Amino acid sequence: MASELTPLWLATEDYLGRHNVAPPYWAFAWPGSEALARYITDNPSLVRGKRVLDFAAGCGLAGIAAARAGAAFVEAAEIDPLATEAIRLNAELNGVSLSVTEGDVVGRKGGWDVIFAGDICYEQKMAGLIVPWLQQQSECSIVLLADPGRKYRPDLSEQEIGQYIVPTSLELEDTKQRQVGLYAISNRSV
């Protein structure tokens, strides 16, 4: 995890842009992941003994929380190869084992019991592809989406199961804390 955000971002942005590599989104615990990790920690029975997917895992925070809470199997999926390496390192530092998948799992039926997705609604195209897939997955899985009010989150107010106040950095967000909604996109009870 990055300890000083702006210097890391500025130092890498130009280089990464020249080499067509995404910025280091994985180097930060985003509000959605923090809320998911808190929910998992407070409700370990949700994942205990189950197969879990941490979708668009970033630094792997929700997946690590699930592994620590006793999940039987945790898959952390990320499209960024640097993120997958960060997830492996973070899991090792936290003394847990995760299966890390590099690549797009949207469209795949993975046999997960629980799926976590945080901060995925910041781009219209991404939200337009992922939210319907998550809704399809909810036929077989418990699906929880954590969102701090990103622009492209669909109206899920009827599916809200909680709110978390998460501290943030003014270097990444426009406020020192975010209110994160937790939504059950699921036909199964949470």
mmCIF file of C-alpha atoms in Angstrom:
data_model
loop_
_atom_site.group_PDB
_atom_site.id
_atom_site.type_symbol
_atom_site.label_atom_id
_atom_site.label_comp_id
_atom_site.label_asym_id
_atom_site.label_seq_id
_atom_site.Cartn_x
_atom_site.Cartn_y
_atom_site.Cartn_z
ATOM 1 C CA MET A 1 0.000 0.000 0.000
ATOM 2 C CA ALA A 2 1.193 3.478 -0.772
ATOM 3 C CA SER A 3 1.868 5.672 2.247
ATOM 4 C CA GLU A 4 2.286 8.928 0.339
ATOM 5 C CA LEU A 5 -0.278 9.076 -2.410
ATOM 6 C CA THR A 6 0.457 12.108 -4.544
ATOM 7 C CA PRO A 7 4.211 11.488 -4.998
ATOM 8 C CA LEU A 8 3.555 7.895 -6.107
ATOM 9 C CA TRP A 9 0.818 8.944 -8.482
ATOM 10 C CA LEU A 10 2.792 11.816 -10.028
ATOM 11 C CA ALA A 11 5.971 9.782 -10.316
ATOM 12 C CA THR A 12 4.258 6.996 -12.171
ATOM 13 C CA GLU A 13 1.567 8.770 -14.204
ATOM 14 C CA ASP A 14 3.804 10.104 -16.989
ATOM 15 C CA TYR A 15 5.860 6.915 -17.272
ATOM 16 C CA LEU A 16 2.814 4.671 -17.253
ATOM 17 C CA GLY A 17 1.050 6.842 -19.837
ATOM 18 C CA ARG A 18 4.019 6.587 -22.196
ATOM 19 C CA HIS A 19 3.989 2.795 -21.816
ATOM 20 C CA ASN A 20 0.191 2.409 -22.012
ATOM 21 C CA VAL A 21 -0.088 1.086 -18.450
ATOM 22 C CA ALA A 22 -2.969 1.966 -16.128
ATOM 23 C CA PRO A 23 -2.339 4.181 -13.074
ATOM 24 C CA PRO A 24 -1.702 2.329 -9.790
ATOM 25 C CA TYR A 25 -5.318 2.130 -8.605
ATOM 26 C CA TRP A 26 -4.355 -1.050 -6.746
ATOM 27 C CA ALA A 27 -1.978 0.844 -4.450
ATOM 28 C CA PHE A 28 -4.831 2.256 -2.379
ATOM 29 C CA ALA A 29 -7.629 0.897 -0.229
ATOM 30 C CA TRP A 30 -10.642 2.478 -1.921
ATOM 31 C CA PRO A 31 -13.740 3.285 0.159
ATOM 32 C CA GLY A 32 -15.803 0.401 -1.232
ATOM 33 C CA SER A 33 -13.150 -2.159 -0.335
ATOM 34 C CA GLU A 34 -12.786 -0.719 3.142
ATOM 35 C CA ALA A 35 -16.544 -0.957 3.723
ATOM 36 C CA LEU A 36 -16.624 -4.532 2.422
ATOM 37 C CA ALA A 37 -13.726 -5.549 4.660
ATOM 38 C CA ARG A 38 -15.474 -4.026 7.676
ATOM 39 C CA TYR A 39 -18.727 -5.823 6.811
ATOM 40 C CA ILE A 40 -16.922 -9.143 6.397
ATOM 41 C CA THR A 41 -15.079 -8.667 9.689
ATOM 42 C CA ASP A 42 -18.354 -7.871 11.467
ATOM 43 C CA ASN A 43 -20.242 -10.750 9.757
ATOM 44 C CA PRO A 44 -17.760 -13.635 9.332
ATOM 45 C CA SER A 45 -20.555 -16.221 9.021
ATOM 46 C CA LEU A 46 -21.306 -14.736 5.596
ATOM 47 C CA VAL A 47 -18.060 -16.220 4.231
ATOM 48 C CA ARG A 48 -17.034 -18.927 6.696
ATOM 49 C CA GLY A 49 -16.568 -22.200 4.809
ATOM 50 C CA LYS A 50 -17.653 -20.636 1.490
ATOM 51 C CA ARG A 51 -16.156 -19.925 -1.934
ATOM 52 C CA VAL A 52 -15.621 -16.184 -2.332
ATOM 53 C CA LEU A 53 -14.789 -13.891 -5.252
ATOM 54 C CA ASP A 54 -13.214 -10.499 -4.598
ATOM 55 C CA PHE A 55 -14.050 -8.917 -7.963
ATOM 56 C CA ALA A 56 -11.910 -6.029 -9.279
ATOM 57 C CA ALA A 57 -9.931 -6.700 -6.141
ATOM 58 C CA GLY A 58 -7.462 -3.812 -6.327
ATOM 59 C CA CYS A 59 -5.119 -4.436 -3.405
ATOM 60 C CA GLY A 60 -7.116 -7.508 -2.283
ATOM 61 C CA LEU A 61 -8.535 -6.004 0.912
ATOM 62 C CA ALA A 62 -11.993 -7.649 0.791
ATOM 63 C CA GLY A 63 -10.506 -11.006 -0.212
ATOM 64 C CA ILE A 64 -7.988 -10.865 2.619
ATOM 65 C CA ALA A 65 -10.790 -10.060 5.073
ATOM 66 C CA ALA A 66 -12.778 -13.049 3.746
ATOM 67 C CA ALA A 67 -9.794 -15.373 4.100
ATOM 68 C CA ARG A 68 -9.182 -14.145 7.647
ATOM 69 C CA ALA A 69 -12.883 -14.712 8.421
ATOM 70 C CA GLY A 70 -12.615 -18.389 7.442
ATOM 71 C CA ALA A 71 -13.662 -18.592 3.801
ATOM 72 C CA ALA A 72 -12.893 -22.033 2.358
ATOM 73 C CA PHE A 73 -11.576 -20.532 -0.896
ATOM 74 C CA VAL A 74 -10.982 -16.937 -1.969
ATOM 75 C CA GLU A 75 -10.376 -15.880 -5.555
ATOM 76 C CA ALA A 76 -9.189 -12.310 -6.093
ATOM 77 C CA ALA A 77 -9.730 -11.236 -9.701
ATOM 78 C CA GLU A 78 -7.985 -8.244 -11.249
ATOM 79 C CA ILE A 79 -7.161 -7.235 -14.819
ATOM 80 C CA ASP A 80 -3.998 -5.314 -13.888
ATOM 81 C CA PRO A 81 -0.876 -7.516 -13.617
ATOM 82 C CA LEU A 82 0.696 -5.128 -11.098
ATOM 83 C CA ALA A 83 -2.444 -5.393 -8.955
ATOM 84 C CA THR A 84 -2.293 -9.185 -8.985
ATOM 85 C CA GLU A 85 1.263 -9.048 -7.690
ATOM 86 C CA ALA A 86 0.235 -6.533 -5.005
ATOM 87 C CA ILE A 87 -2.615 -8.859 -3.955
ATOM 88 C CA ARG A 88 -0.184 -11.771 -3.598
ATOM 89 C CA LEU A 89 2.179 -9.661 -1.496
ATOM 90 C CA ASN A 90 -0.634 -8.267 0.667
ATOM 91 C CA ALA A 91 -2.048 -11.758 1.247
ATOM 92 C CA GLU A 92 1.394 -13.016 2.271
ATOM 93 C CA LEU A 93 1.890 -10.056 4.611
ATOM 94 C CA ASN A 94 -1.482 -10.862 6.201
ATOM 95 C CA GLY A 95 -0.749 -14.580 6.509
ATOM 96 C CA VAL A 96 -3.590 -15.741 4.263
ATOM 97 C CA SER A 97 -3.837 -17.745 1.079
ATOM 98 C CA LEU A 98 -5.743 -16.447 -1.950
ATOM 99 C CA SER A 99 -6.094 -17.662 -5.495
ATOM 100 C CA VAL A 100 -5.244 -14.683 -7.699
ATOM 101 C CA THR A 101 -6.736 -14.495 -11.179
ATOM 102 C CA GLU A 102 -5.277 -12.039 -13.650
ATOM 103 C CA GLY A 103 -7.861 -11.264 -16.277
ATOM 104 C CA ASP A 104 -11.486 -10.459 -16.882
ATOM 105 C CA VAL A 105 -13.900 -12.865 -15.175
ATOM 106 C CA VAL A 106 -17.046 -11.045 -16.345
ATOM 107 C CA GLY A 107 -19.189 -13.589 -18.130
ATOM 108 C CA ARG A 108 -17.655 -16.500 -16.261
ATOM 109 C CA LYS A 109 -19.690 -18.642 -13.891
ATOM 110 C CA GLY A 110 -17.227 -19.479 -11.176
ATOM 111 C CA GLY A 111 -19.305 -21.382 -8.645
ATOM 112 C CA TRP A 112 -18.766 -18.729 -5.979
ATOM 113 C CA ASP A 113 -21.057 -18.618 -2.964
ATOM 114 C CA VAL A 114 -20.321 -14.951 -2.262
ATOM 115 C CA ILE A 115 -19.106 -12.171 -4.573
ATOM 116 C CA PHE A 116 -17.777 -8.811 -3.384
ATOM 117 C CA ALA A 117 -17.407 -5.778 -5.661
ATOM 118 C CA GLY A 118 -16.313 -2.351 -4.454
ATOM 119 C CA ASP A 119 -15.967 0.938 -6.303
ATOM 120 C CA ILE A 120 -16.858 -0.426 -9.722
ATOM 121 C CA CYS A 121 -19.346 2.245 -10.832
ATOM 122 C CA TYR A 122 -16.980 5.127 -11.606
ATOM 123 C CA GLU A 123 -17.139 4.661 -15.406
ATOM 124 C CA GLN A 124 -20.349 4.287 -17.397
ATOM 125 C CA LYS A 125 -19.031 1.552 -19.680
ATOM 126 C CA MET A 126 -17.632 -0.505 -16.801
ATOM 127 C CA ALA A 127 -20.775 -0.207 -14.667
ATOM 128 C CA GLY A 128 -22.936 -1.003 -17.718
ATOM 129 C CA LEU A 129 -21.102 -4.298 -18.227
ATOM 130 C CA ILE A 130 -20.443 -5.384 -14.673
ATOM 131 C CA VAL A 131 -23.677 -4.613 -12.823
ATOM 132 C CA PRO A 132 -25.809 -6.810 -15.144
ATOM 133 C CA TRP A 133 -23.265 -9.629 -14.775
ATOM 134 C CA LEU A 134 -23.393 -9.295 -10.991
ATOM 135 C CA GLN A 135 -27.197 -9.392 -11.167
ATOM 136 C CA GLN A 136 -26.969 -12.649 -13.164
ATOM 137 C CA GLN A 137 -24.551 -14.066 -10.596
ATOM 138 C CA SER A 138 -27.060 -13.295 -7.846
ATOM 139 C CA GLU A 139 -29.160 -16.253 -9.022
ATOM 140 C CA CYS A 140 -26.558 -18.573 -7.495
ATOM 141 C CA SER A 141 -24.469 -16.347 -5.238
ATOM 142 C CA ILE A 142 -24.767 -13.682 -2.586
ATOM 143 C CA VAL A 143 -23.503 -10.531 -4.288
ATOM 144 C CA LEU A 144 -22.527 -7.445 -2.304
ATOM 145 C CA LEU A 145 -21.669 -4.155 -3.975
ATOM 146 C CA ALA A 146 -20.072 -1.341 -1.980
ATOM 147 C CA ASP A 147 -20.244 2.097 -3.531
ATOM 148 C CA PRO A 148 -19.399 5.571 -2.184
ATOM 149 C CA GLY A 149 -21.802 7.389 -4.498
ATOM 150 C CA ARG A 150 -19.969 6.957 -7.779
ATOM 151 C CA LYS A 151 -21.700 8.561 -10.740
ATOM 152 C CA TYR A 152 -22.744 5.408 -12.603
ATOM 153 C CA ARG A 153 -24.134 3.289 -9.777
ATOM 154 C CA PRO A 154 -27.680 2.261 -10.622
ATOM 155 C CA ASP A 155 -30.428 2.978 -8.100
ATOM 156 C CA LEU A 156 -30.019 0.208 -5.568
ATOM 157 C CA SER A 157 -31.644 1.995 -2.630
ATOM 158 C CA GLU A 158 -34.139 -0.826 -2.066
ATOM 159 C CA GLN A 159 -31.246 -3.276 -1.806
ATOM 160 C CA GLU A 160 -29.211 -1.283 0.701
ATOM 161 C CA ILE A 161 -28.155 -3.310 3.733
ATOM 162 C CA GLY A 162 -25.897 -0.778 5.405
ATOM 163 C CA GLN A 163 -23.852 2.406 5.357
ATOM 164 C CA TYR A 164 -20.259 2.934 6.439
ATOM 165 C CA ILE A 165 -18.315 6.126 6.981
ATOM 166 C CA VAL A 166 -14.833 5.492 5.616
ATOM 167 C CA PRO A 167 -11.854 7.831 6.089
ATOM 168 C CA THR A 168 -10.307 8.926 2.795
ATOM 169 C CA SER A 169 -7.470 11.080 1.578
ATOM 170 C CA LEU A 170 -7.975 14.437 -0.088
ATOM 171 C CA GLU A 171 -5.282 13.281 -2.501
ATOM 172 C CA LEU A 172 -7.711 10.678 -3.910
ATOM 173 C CA GLU A 173 -11.176 11.911 -3.008
ATOM 174 C CA ASP A 174 -12.897 15.274 -2.664
ATOM 175 C CA THR A 175 -13.505 14.823 1.063
ATOM 176 C CA LYS A 176 -11.790 13.429 4.163
ATOM 177 C CA GLN A 177 -14.425 10.726 4.525
ATOM 178 C CA ARG A 178 -16.971 9.003 2.320
ATOM 179 C CA GLN A 179 -20.304 7.471 3.121
ATOM 180 C CA VAL A 180 -20.307 4.069 1.460
ATOM 181 C CA GLY A 181 -23.515 2.217 0.743
ATOM 182 C CA LEU A 182 -23.510 -1.565 0.901
ATOM 183 C CA TYR A 183 -26.021 -3.212 -1.427
ATOM 184 C CA ALA A 184 -27.176 -6.818 -1.669
ATOM 185 C CA ILE A 185 -27.602 -7.596 -5.350
ATOM 186 C CA SER A 186 -28.961 -10.991 -4.508
ATOM 187 C CA ASN A 187 -31.994 -13.218 -4.430
ATOM 188 C CA ARG A 188 -30.468 -14.996 -1.439
ATOM 189 C CA SER A 189 -30.518 -13.733 2.122
ATOM 190 C CA VAL A 190 -27.455 -11.978 3.489
#
